[in-house]
Coordinates of C-alpha atoms in Angstrom, one line a residue:
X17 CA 25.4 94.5 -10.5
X18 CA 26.7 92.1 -8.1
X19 CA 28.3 88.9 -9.7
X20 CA 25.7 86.0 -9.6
X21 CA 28.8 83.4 -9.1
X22 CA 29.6 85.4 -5.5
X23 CA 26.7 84.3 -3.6
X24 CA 27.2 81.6 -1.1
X25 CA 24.2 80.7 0.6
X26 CA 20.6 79.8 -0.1
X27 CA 19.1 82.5 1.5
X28 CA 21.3 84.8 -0.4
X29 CA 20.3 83.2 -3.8
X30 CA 16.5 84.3 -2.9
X31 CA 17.2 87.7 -2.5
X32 CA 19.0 88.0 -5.6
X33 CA 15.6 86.9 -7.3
X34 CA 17.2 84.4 -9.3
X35 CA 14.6 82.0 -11.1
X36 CA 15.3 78.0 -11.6
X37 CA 14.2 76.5 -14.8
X38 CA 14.2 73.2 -16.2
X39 CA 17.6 72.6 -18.7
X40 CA 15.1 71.9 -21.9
X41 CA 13.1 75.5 -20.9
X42 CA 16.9 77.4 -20.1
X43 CA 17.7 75.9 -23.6
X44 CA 14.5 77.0 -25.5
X45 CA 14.7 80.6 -24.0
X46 CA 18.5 81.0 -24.7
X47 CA 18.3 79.5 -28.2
X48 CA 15.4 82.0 -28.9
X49 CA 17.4 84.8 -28.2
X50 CA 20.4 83.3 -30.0
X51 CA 17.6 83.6 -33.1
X52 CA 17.0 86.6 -32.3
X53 CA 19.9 88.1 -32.1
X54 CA 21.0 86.6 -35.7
X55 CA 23.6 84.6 -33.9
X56 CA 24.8 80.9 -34.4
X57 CA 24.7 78.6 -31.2
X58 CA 26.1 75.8 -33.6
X59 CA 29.5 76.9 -34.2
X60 CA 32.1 75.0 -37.0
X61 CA 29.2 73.1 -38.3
X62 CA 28.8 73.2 -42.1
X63 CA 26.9 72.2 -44.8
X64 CA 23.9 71.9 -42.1
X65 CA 22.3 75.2 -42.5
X66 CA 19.4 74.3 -44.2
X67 CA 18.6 71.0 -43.0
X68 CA 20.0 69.5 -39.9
X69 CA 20.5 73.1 -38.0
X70 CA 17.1 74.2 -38.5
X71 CA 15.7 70.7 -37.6
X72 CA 17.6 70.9 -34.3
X73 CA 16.8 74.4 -33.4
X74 CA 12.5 73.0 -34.0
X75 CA 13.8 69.9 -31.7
X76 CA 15.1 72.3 -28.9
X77 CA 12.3 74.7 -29.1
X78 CA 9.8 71.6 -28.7
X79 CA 12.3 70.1 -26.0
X80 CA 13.0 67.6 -27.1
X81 CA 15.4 64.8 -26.6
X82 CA 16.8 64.3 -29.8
X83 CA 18.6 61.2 -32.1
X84 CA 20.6 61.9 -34.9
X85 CA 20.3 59.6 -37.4
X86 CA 22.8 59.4 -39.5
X87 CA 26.2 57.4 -41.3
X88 CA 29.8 57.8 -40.1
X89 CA 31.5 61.1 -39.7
X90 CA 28.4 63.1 -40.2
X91 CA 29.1 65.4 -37.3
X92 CA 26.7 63.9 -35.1
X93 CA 28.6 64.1 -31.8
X94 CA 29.6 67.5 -32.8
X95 CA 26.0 68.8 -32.9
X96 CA 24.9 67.6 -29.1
X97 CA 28.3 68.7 -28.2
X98 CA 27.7 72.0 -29.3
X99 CA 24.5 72.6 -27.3
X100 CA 26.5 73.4 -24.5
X101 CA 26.7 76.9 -25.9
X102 CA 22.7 77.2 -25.3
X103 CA 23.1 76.2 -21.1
X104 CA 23.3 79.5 -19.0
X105 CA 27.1 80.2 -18.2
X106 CA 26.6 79.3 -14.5
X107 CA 23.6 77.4 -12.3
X108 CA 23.5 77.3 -8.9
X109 CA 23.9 73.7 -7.1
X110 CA 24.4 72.6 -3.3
X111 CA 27.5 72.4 -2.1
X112 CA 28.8 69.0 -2.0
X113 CA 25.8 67.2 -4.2
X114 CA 27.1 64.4 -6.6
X115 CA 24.0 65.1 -8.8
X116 CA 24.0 68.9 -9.0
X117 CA 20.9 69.4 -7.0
X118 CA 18.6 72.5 -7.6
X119 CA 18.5 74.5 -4.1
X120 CA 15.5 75.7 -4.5
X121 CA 13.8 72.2 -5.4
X122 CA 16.4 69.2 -3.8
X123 CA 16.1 65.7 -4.8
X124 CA 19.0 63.8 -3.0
X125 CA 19.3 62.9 0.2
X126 CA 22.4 64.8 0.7
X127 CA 20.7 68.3 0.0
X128 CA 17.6 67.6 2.2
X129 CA 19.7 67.1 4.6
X130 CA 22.5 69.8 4.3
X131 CA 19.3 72.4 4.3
X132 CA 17.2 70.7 7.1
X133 CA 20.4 71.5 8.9
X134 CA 21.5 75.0 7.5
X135 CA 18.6 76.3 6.2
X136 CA 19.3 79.7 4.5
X137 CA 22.7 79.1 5.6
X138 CA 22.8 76.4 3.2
X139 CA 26.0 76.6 1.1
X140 CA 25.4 77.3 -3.0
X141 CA 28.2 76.0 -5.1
X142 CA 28.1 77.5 -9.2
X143 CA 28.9 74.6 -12.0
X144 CA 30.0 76.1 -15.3
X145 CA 28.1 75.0 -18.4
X146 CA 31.3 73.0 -19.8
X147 CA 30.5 70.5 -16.4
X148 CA 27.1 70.2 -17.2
X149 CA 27.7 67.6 -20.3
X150 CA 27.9 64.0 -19.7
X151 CA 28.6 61.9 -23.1
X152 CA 29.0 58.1 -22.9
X153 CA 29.9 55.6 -25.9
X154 CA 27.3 52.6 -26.2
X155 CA 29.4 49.3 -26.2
X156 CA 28.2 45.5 -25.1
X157 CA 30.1 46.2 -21.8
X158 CA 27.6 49.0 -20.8
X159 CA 25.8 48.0 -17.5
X160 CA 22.8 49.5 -15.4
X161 CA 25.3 50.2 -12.8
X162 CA 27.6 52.6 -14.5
X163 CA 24.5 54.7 -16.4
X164 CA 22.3 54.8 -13.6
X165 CA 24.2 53.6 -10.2
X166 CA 24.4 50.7 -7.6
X167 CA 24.9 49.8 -3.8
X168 CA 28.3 51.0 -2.8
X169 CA 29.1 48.1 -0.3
X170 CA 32.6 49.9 0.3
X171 CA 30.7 53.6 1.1
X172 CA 28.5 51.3 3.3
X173 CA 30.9 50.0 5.2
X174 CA 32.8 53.0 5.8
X175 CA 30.4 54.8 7.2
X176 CA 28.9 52.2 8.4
X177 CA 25.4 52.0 7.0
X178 CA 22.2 49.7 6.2
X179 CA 22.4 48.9 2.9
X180 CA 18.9 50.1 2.8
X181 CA 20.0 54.1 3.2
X182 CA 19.8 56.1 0.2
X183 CA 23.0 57.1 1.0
X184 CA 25.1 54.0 0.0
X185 CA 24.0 54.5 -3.9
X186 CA 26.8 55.0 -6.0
X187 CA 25.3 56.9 -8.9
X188 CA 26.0 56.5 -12.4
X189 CA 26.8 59.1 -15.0
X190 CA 23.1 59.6 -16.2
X191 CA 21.8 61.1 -12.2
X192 CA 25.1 63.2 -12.1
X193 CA 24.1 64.8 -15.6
X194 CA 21.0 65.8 -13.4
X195 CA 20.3 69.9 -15.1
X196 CA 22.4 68.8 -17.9
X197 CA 22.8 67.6 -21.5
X198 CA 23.6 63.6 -21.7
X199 CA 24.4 62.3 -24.8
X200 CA 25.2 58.5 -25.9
X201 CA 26.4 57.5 -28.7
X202 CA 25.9 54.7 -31.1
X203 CA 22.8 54.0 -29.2
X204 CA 21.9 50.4 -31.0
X205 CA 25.5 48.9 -29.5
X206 CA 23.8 48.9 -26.2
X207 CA 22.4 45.3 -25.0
X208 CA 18.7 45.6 -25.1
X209 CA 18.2 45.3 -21.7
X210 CA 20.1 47.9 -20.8
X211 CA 18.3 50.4 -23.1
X212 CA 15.2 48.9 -21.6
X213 CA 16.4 50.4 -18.3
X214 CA 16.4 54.0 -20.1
X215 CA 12.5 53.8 -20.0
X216 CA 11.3 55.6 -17.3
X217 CA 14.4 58.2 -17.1
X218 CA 12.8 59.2 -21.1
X219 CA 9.3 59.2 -19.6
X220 CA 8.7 59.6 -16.4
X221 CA 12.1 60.9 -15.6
X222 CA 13.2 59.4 -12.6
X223 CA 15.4 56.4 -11.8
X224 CA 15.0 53.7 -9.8
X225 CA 18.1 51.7 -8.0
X226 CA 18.3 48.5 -6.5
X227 CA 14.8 48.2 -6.0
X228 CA 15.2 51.2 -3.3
X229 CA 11.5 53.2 -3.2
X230 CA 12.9 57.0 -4.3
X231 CA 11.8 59.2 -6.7
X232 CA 14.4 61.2 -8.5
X233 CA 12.6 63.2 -10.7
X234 CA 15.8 63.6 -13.0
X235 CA 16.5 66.8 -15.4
X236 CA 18.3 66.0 -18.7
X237 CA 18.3 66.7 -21.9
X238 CA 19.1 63.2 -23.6
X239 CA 21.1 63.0 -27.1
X240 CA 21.2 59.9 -29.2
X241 CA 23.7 59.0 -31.8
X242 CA 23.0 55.9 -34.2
X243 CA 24.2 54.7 -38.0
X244 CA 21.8 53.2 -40.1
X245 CA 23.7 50.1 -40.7
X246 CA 23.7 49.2 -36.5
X247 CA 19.8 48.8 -37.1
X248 CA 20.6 45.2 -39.0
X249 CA 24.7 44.8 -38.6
X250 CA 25.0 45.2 -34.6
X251 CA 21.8 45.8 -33.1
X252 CA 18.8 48.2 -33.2
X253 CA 16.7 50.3 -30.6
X254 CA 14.2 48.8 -29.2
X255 CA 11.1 50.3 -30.5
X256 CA 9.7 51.4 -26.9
X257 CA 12.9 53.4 -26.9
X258 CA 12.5 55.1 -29.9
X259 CA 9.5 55.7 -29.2
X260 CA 10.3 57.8 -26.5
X261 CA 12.5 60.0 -28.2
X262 CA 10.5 62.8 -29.9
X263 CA 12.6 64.2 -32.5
X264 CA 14.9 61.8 -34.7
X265 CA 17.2 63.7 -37.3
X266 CA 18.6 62.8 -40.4
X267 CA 22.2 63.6 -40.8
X268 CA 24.0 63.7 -44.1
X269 CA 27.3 64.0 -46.1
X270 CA 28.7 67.4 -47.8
X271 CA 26.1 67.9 -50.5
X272 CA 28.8 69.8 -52.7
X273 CA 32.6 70.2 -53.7
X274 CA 32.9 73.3 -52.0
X275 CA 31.2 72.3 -48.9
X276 CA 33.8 69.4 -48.6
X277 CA 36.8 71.7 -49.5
X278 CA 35.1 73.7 -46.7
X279 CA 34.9 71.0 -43.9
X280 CA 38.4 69.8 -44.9
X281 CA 40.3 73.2 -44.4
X282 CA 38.4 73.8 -41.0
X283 CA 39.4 70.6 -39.7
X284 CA 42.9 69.5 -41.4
X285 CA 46.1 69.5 -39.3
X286 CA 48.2 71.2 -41.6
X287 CA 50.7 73.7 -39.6
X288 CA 51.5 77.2 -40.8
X289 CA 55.0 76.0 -41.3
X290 CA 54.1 73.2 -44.0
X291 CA 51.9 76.1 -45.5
X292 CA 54.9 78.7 -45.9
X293 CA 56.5 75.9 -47.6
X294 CA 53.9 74.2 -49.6
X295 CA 51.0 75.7 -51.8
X296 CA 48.1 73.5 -52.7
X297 CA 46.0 74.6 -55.9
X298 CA 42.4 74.8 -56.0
X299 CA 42.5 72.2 -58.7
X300 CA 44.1 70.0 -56.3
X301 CA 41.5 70.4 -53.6
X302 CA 39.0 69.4 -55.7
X303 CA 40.3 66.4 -56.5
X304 CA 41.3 65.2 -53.0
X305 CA 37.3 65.6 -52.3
X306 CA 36.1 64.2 -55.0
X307 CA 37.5 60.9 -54.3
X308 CA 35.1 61.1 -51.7
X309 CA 32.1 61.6 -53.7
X310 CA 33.6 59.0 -56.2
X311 CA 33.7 56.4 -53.2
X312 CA 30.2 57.3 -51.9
X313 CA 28.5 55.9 -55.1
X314 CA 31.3 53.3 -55.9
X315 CA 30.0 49.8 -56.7
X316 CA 32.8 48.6 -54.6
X317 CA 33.0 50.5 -51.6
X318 CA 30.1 49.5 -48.8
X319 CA 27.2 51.9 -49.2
X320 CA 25.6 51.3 -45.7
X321 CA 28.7 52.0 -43.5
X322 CA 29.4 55.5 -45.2
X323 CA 32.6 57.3 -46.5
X324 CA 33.1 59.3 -43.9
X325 CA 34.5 63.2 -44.0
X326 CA 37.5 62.4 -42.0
X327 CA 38.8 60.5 -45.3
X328 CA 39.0 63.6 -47.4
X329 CA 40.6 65.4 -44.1
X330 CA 43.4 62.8 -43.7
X331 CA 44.2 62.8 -47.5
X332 CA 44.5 66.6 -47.6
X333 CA 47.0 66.4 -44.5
X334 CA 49.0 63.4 -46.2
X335 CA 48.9 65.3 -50.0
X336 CA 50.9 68.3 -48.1
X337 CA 53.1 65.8 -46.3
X338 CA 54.2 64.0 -49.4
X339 CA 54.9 67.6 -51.3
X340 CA 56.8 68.6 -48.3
X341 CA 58.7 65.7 -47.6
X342 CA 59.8 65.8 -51.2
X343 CA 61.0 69.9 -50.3
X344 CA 63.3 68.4 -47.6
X345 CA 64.7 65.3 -49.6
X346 CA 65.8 68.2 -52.5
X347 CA 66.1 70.9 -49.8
X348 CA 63.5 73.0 -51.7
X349 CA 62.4 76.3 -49.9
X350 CA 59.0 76.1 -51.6
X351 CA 56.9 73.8 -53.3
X352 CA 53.6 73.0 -54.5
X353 CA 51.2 69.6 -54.4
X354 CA 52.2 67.9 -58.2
X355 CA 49.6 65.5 -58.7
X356 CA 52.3 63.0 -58.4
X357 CA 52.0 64.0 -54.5
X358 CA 48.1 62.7 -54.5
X359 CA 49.6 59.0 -54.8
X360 CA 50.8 60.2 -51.1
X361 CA 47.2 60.3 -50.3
X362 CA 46.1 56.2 -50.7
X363 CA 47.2 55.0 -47.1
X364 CA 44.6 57.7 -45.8
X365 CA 41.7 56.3 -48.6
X366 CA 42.5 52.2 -47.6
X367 CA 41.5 52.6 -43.8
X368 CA 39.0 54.5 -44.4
X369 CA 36.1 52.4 -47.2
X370 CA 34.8 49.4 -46.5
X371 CA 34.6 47.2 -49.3
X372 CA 32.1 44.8 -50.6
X373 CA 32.8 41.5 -51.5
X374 CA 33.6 42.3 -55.0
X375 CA 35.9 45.1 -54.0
X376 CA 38.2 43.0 -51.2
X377 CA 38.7 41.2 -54.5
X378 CA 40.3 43.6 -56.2
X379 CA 41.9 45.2 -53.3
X380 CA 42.1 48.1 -50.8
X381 CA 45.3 49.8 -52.9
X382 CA 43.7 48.7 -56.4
X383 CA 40.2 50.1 -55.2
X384 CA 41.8 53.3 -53.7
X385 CA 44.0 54.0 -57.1
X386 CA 41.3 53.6 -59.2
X387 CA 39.1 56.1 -56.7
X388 CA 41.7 58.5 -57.3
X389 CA 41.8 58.2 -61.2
X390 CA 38.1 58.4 -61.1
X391 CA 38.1 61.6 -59.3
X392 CA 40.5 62.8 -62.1
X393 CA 38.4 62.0 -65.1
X394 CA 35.2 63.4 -63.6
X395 CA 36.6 66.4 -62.6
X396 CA 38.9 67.3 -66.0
X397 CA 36.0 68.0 -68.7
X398 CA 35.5 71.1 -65.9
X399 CA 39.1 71.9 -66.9
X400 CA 39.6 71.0 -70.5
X401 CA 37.8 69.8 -73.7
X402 CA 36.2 66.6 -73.0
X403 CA 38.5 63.6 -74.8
X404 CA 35.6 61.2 -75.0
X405 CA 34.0 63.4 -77.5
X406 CA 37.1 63.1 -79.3
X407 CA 37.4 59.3 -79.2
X408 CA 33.7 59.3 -80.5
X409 CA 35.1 61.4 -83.4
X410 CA 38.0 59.0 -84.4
X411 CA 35.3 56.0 -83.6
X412 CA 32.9 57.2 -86.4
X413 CA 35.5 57.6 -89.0
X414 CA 36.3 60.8 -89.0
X415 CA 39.7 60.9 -89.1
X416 CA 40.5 63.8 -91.4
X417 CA 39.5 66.4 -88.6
X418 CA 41.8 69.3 -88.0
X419 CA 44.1 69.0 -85.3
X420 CA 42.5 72.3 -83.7
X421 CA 39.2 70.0 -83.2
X422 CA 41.4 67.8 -81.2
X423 CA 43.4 69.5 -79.2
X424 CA 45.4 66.7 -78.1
X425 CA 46.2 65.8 -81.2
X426 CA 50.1 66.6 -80.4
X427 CA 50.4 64.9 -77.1
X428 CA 49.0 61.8 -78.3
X429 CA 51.0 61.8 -81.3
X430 CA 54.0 62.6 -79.3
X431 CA 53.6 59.6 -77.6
X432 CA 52.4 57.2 -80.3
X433 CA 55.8 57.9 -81.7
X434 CA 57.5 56.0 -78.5
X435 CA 58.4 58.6 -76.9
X436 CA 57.9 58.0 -72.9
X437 CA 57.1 60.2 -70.4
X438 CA 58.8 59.3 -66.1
X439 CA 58.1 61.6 -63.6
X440 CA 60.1 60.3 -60.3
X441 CA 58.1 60.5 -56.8
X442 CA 61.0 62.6 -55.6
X443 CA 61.8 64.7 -58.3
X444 CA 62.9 68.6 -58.1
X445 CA 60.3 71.2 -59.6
X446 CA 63.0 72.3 -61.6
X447 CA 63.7 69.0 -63.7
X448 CA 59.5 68.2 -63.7
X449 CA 59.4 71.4 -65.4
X450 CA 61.8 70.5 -68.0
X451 CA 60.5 66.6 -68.5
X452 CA 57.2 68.3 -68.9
X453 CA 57.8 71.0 -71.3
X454 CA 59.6 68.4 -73.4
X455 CA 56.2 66.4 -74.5
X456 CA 55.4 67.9 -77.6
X457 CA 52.2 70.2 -77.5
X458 CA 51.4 69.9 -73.6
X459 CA 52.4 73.5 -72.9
X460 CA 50.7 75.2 -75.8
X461 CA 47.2 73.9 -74.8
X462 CA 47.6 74.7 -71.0
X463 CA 48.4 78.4 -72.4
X464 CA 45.8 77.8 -74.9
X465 CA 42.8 77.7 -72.0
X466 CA 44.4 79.2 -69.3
X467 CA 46.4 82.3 -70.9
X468 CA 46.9 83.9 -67.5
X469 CA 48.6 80.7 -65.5
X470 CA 52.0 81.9 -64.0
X471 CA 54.7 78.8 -64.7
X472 CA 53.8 76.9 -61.5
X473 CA 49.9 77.0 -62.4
X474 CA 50.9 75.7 -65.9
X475 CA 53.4 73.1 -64.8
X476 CA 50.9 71.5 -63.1
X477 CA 48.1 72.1 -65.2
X478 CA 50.3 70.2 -67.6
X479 CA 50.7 67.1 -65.3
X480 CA 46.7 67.3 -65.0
X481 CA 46.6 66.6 -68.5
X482 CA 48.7 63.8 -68.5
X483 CA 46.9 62.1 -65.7
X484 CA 43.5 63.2 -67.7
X485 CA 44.5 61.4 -70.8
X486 CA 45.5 58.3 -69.3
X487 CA 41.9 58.5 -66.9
X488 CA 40.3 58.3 -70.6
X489 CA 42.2 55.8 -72.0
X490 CA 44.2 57.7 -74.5
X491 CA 47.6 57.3 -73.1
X492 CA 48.5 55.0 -70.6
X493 CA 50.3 55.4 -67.1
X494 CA 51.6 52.7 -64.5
X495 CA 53.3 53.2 -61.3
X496 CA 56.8 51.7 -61.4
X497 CA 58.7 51.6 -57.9
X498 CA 59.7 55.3 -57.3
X499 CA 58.2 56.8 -60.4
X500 CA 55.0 57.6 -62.7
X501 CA 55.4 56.2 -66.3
X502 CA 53.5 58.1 -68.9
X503 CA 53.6 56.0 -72.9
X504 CA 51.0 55.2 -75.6
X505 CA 48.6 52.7 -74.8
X506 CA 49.4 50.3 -77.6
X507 CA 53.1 49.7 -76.6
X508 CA 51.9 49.0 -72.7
X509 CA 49.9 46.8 -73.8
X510 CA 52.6 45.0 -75.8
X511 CA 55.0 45.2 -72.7
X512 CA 52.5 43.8 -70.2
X513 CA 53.9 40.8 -68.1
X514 CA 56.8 42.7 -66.4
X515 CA 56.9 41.5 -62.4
X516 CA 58.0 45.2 -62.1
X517 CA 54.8 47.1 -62.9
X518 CA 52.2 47.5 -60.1
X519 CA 49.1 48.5 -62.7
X520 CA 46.6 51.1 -61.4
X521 CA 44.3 50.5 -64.4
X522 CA 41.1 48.8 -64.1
X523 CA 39.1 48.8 -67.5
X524 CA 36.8 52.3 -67.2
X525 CA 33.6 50.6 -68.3
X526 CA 34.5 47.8 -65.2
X527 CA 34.8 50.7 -62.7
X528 CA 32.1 53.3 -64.1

């Protein structure tokens, strides 16, 4: 079969019996065969298989254009970006045209008038799908002019024109996404006037310029982005607008750990290099998302603007820095994340919430510690006996229970007896493992529930615990300069005051 992309002319591209179809019917027809064929069009996206997906693919079958609805990093831009994949591979244009004009069905001046003058000679020029997107990023600067187009006086004068031929219009990016997808996002930013001039391209799909009588019966497939909050914060959409735009979509965060973890390794920067040298636990994982899902429902972090899923991603990347960097200082071959490492991960949680009144209070590195710490107690009753059901023991009285009910009975002890626990920042595996086997009972209940951990999985498995106990209040840490101070509660208590300690305790019951 001859290749499509080799004819040249008009009159060729008849006799090949090829078809022209609007872009929303070429998408329908290619995203039914995609469903047909059990194939995904919307590649990389997760956690929208059973909601946003399917509510696109109804959209696309209905054609129509489309606004996703939905908070920061929510992969909104990714969707319309991935509709691309549903646009044939090639389409034919003429040669020349700024606004890739259908042969068989011209619209600009230019085309008319290249095949009044060639007729089947006319010459056919093939635009790949990746050129049929235009994307444009709503801000207050937008004008008419560069979405839709102007007078050109320049391309006037040059060659020497009336200002009243068509062919002094300079048009914008919308008329040369003509057959194509265009896609704008954060829709509300845009000055209401301008979105006003959107009207009859959604509706009647044509544009007018300059007050110039044409008809440009334009074919697009329009995308919206928006976020909630621009509806009240920076602006809305007009309601004439939206109602124009036939299928809005409700975009969402992960709805699940493993989702998250999921999303994160897809997107994270992490280089096969830093992975030969640095192994990150599942345990570890968990934790880095969880702060996420801690933040999304913390009274101090901003609700309405969102927690987006680039935080999670930037704290993964910055938890295998920190272990890494801590390989090089100590010329370590191999290493693993300590959860020492995750206080490497707060510069990538302080950009990245907005914080409500209450919360600028306390501050970004306060909130962000106590994010962290809250991540840690949720997830540690999934790892070990839960320690608030031993505090509710000793609360009632019952103080003559064995030490196997409590099984950290020993730590605690250990420390109530001053003894004190530092773990340095920059320490060597070597001498963690040795300051760790040295609290009194921390080992035997890491081999206790997890029989099978090798002596890295253990190791940290016994930091965990340390960092759980202090989450629930029955030991307490502080972060001092270059190192992680583990000692009872009662005796930091007595030693508070010191211009040395930067605290990352709020009281639980002030943070739950």
């Amino acid at each position: 079969m001859k290749n499509i992309t080799s004819i040249a002319t008009l009159g060729e591209l008849r006799k090949s019996g090829y078809k022209a179809r609007s872009v929303k019917e070429e998408i329908r027809e290619n995203l039914i065969k995609h469903i047909q064929a059990g194939t995904q069009p919307f590649e990389g996206i997760i956690g929208y298989e059973d909601t946003v997906i399917p509510d696109t693919e109804r959209a696309l079958l209905s054609r129509h254009n489309i606004l996703f609805l939905g908070l920061r990093g929510q992969a909104k831009t990714r969707m319309a970006r991935q509709m691309v994949n549903l646009l044939d591979e090639y389409i034919p244009t003429i040669a020349g045209s700024e606004i890739n004009d259908d042969p068989y069905a011209p619209i600009s001046k230019h085309a008319k008038d290249l095949i009044a003058q060639h007729g089947e000679e006319t010459p056919i020029h093939w635009v790949h799908r990746s050129e049929r997107y235009g994307e444009k990023l709503a801000t207050p600067d937008v004008s008419v002019a560069d979405l839709i187009g102007d007078i050109d006086p320049i391309k006037a004068a040059n060659l020497r024109l009336n200002f009243a031929d068509e062919q002094v219009i300079h048009y914008g990016i919308i008329p040369r996404s003509n057959r194509g997808i265009f896609v704008i996002n954060e829709i509300p930013d845009l000055q209401a006037r301008i979105q006003v001039a959107l009207f009859n391209i959604l509706e009647e799909g044509d544009i007018q310029i300059r007050g110039f009588k044409l008809r440009m019966p334009l074919d697009i497939v329009f995308v919206f982005t928006a976020n909630p909050e621009d509806y009240t914060n920076r602006g809305s959409i007009v309601t004439p607008l939206k109602d124009r735009i036939e299928s809005q979509i409700l975009t969402h965060y992960p709805k699940s750990i493993e989702t998250s973890m999921a999303i994160t390794e897809q997107e994270a920067d992490v280089k096969e290099e830093q992975l030969k040298k640095v192994e990150i636990s599942d345990m570890v994982k968990r934790i880095i998302e969880q702060v996420a899902f801690e933040a999304r429902n913390n009274e101090y972090v901003d609700k309405k603007s969102g927690v987006s899923a680039r935080l999670t991603i930037s704290a993964f990347e910055n938890a295998i820095s920190a272990a890494e960097l801590r390989a090089l200082v100590n010329q370590e071959k191999k290493t693993q994340v300590w959860m020492s490492d995750l206080l490497g991960i707060i510069p990538s949680l302080t950009g990245k919430i907005e914080l409500v009144y209450e919360g600028e209070q306390e501050g970004p590195f306060q909130v962000a510690m106590n994010l962290l710490d809250k991540s840690i107690r949720t997830l540690f009753v999934q790892y070990f006996p839960n320690p608030e059901t031993m505090k509710k023991r000793r609360n009632t009285g019952k103080e003559s229970m064995k030490e196997e009910e409590n099984p950290y009975k020993a730590i605690t002890r250990w420390f109530d007896n001053g003894n004190q626990l530092d773990l340095f920042f920059q320490q060597k595996d070597a001498d963690k493992l040795l300051r760790l086997y040295a609290v009194d009972g921390l080992h035997a209940l890491v081999k206790k529930f997890y029989p099978k951990a090798n002596e890295k999985e253990s190791a940290l498995l016994m930091e965990f615990v340390l960092h759980g106990l202090s989450a629930y209040s029955l030991i307490s840490k502080k972060i001092i300069e270059n190192k992680i101070e583990f000692k009872d509660l009662i005796g930091s208590m007595v030693n508070l005051g010191s211009s040395s300690y930067r605290d990352d305790e709020l009281d639980s019951e002030d943070f739950s």
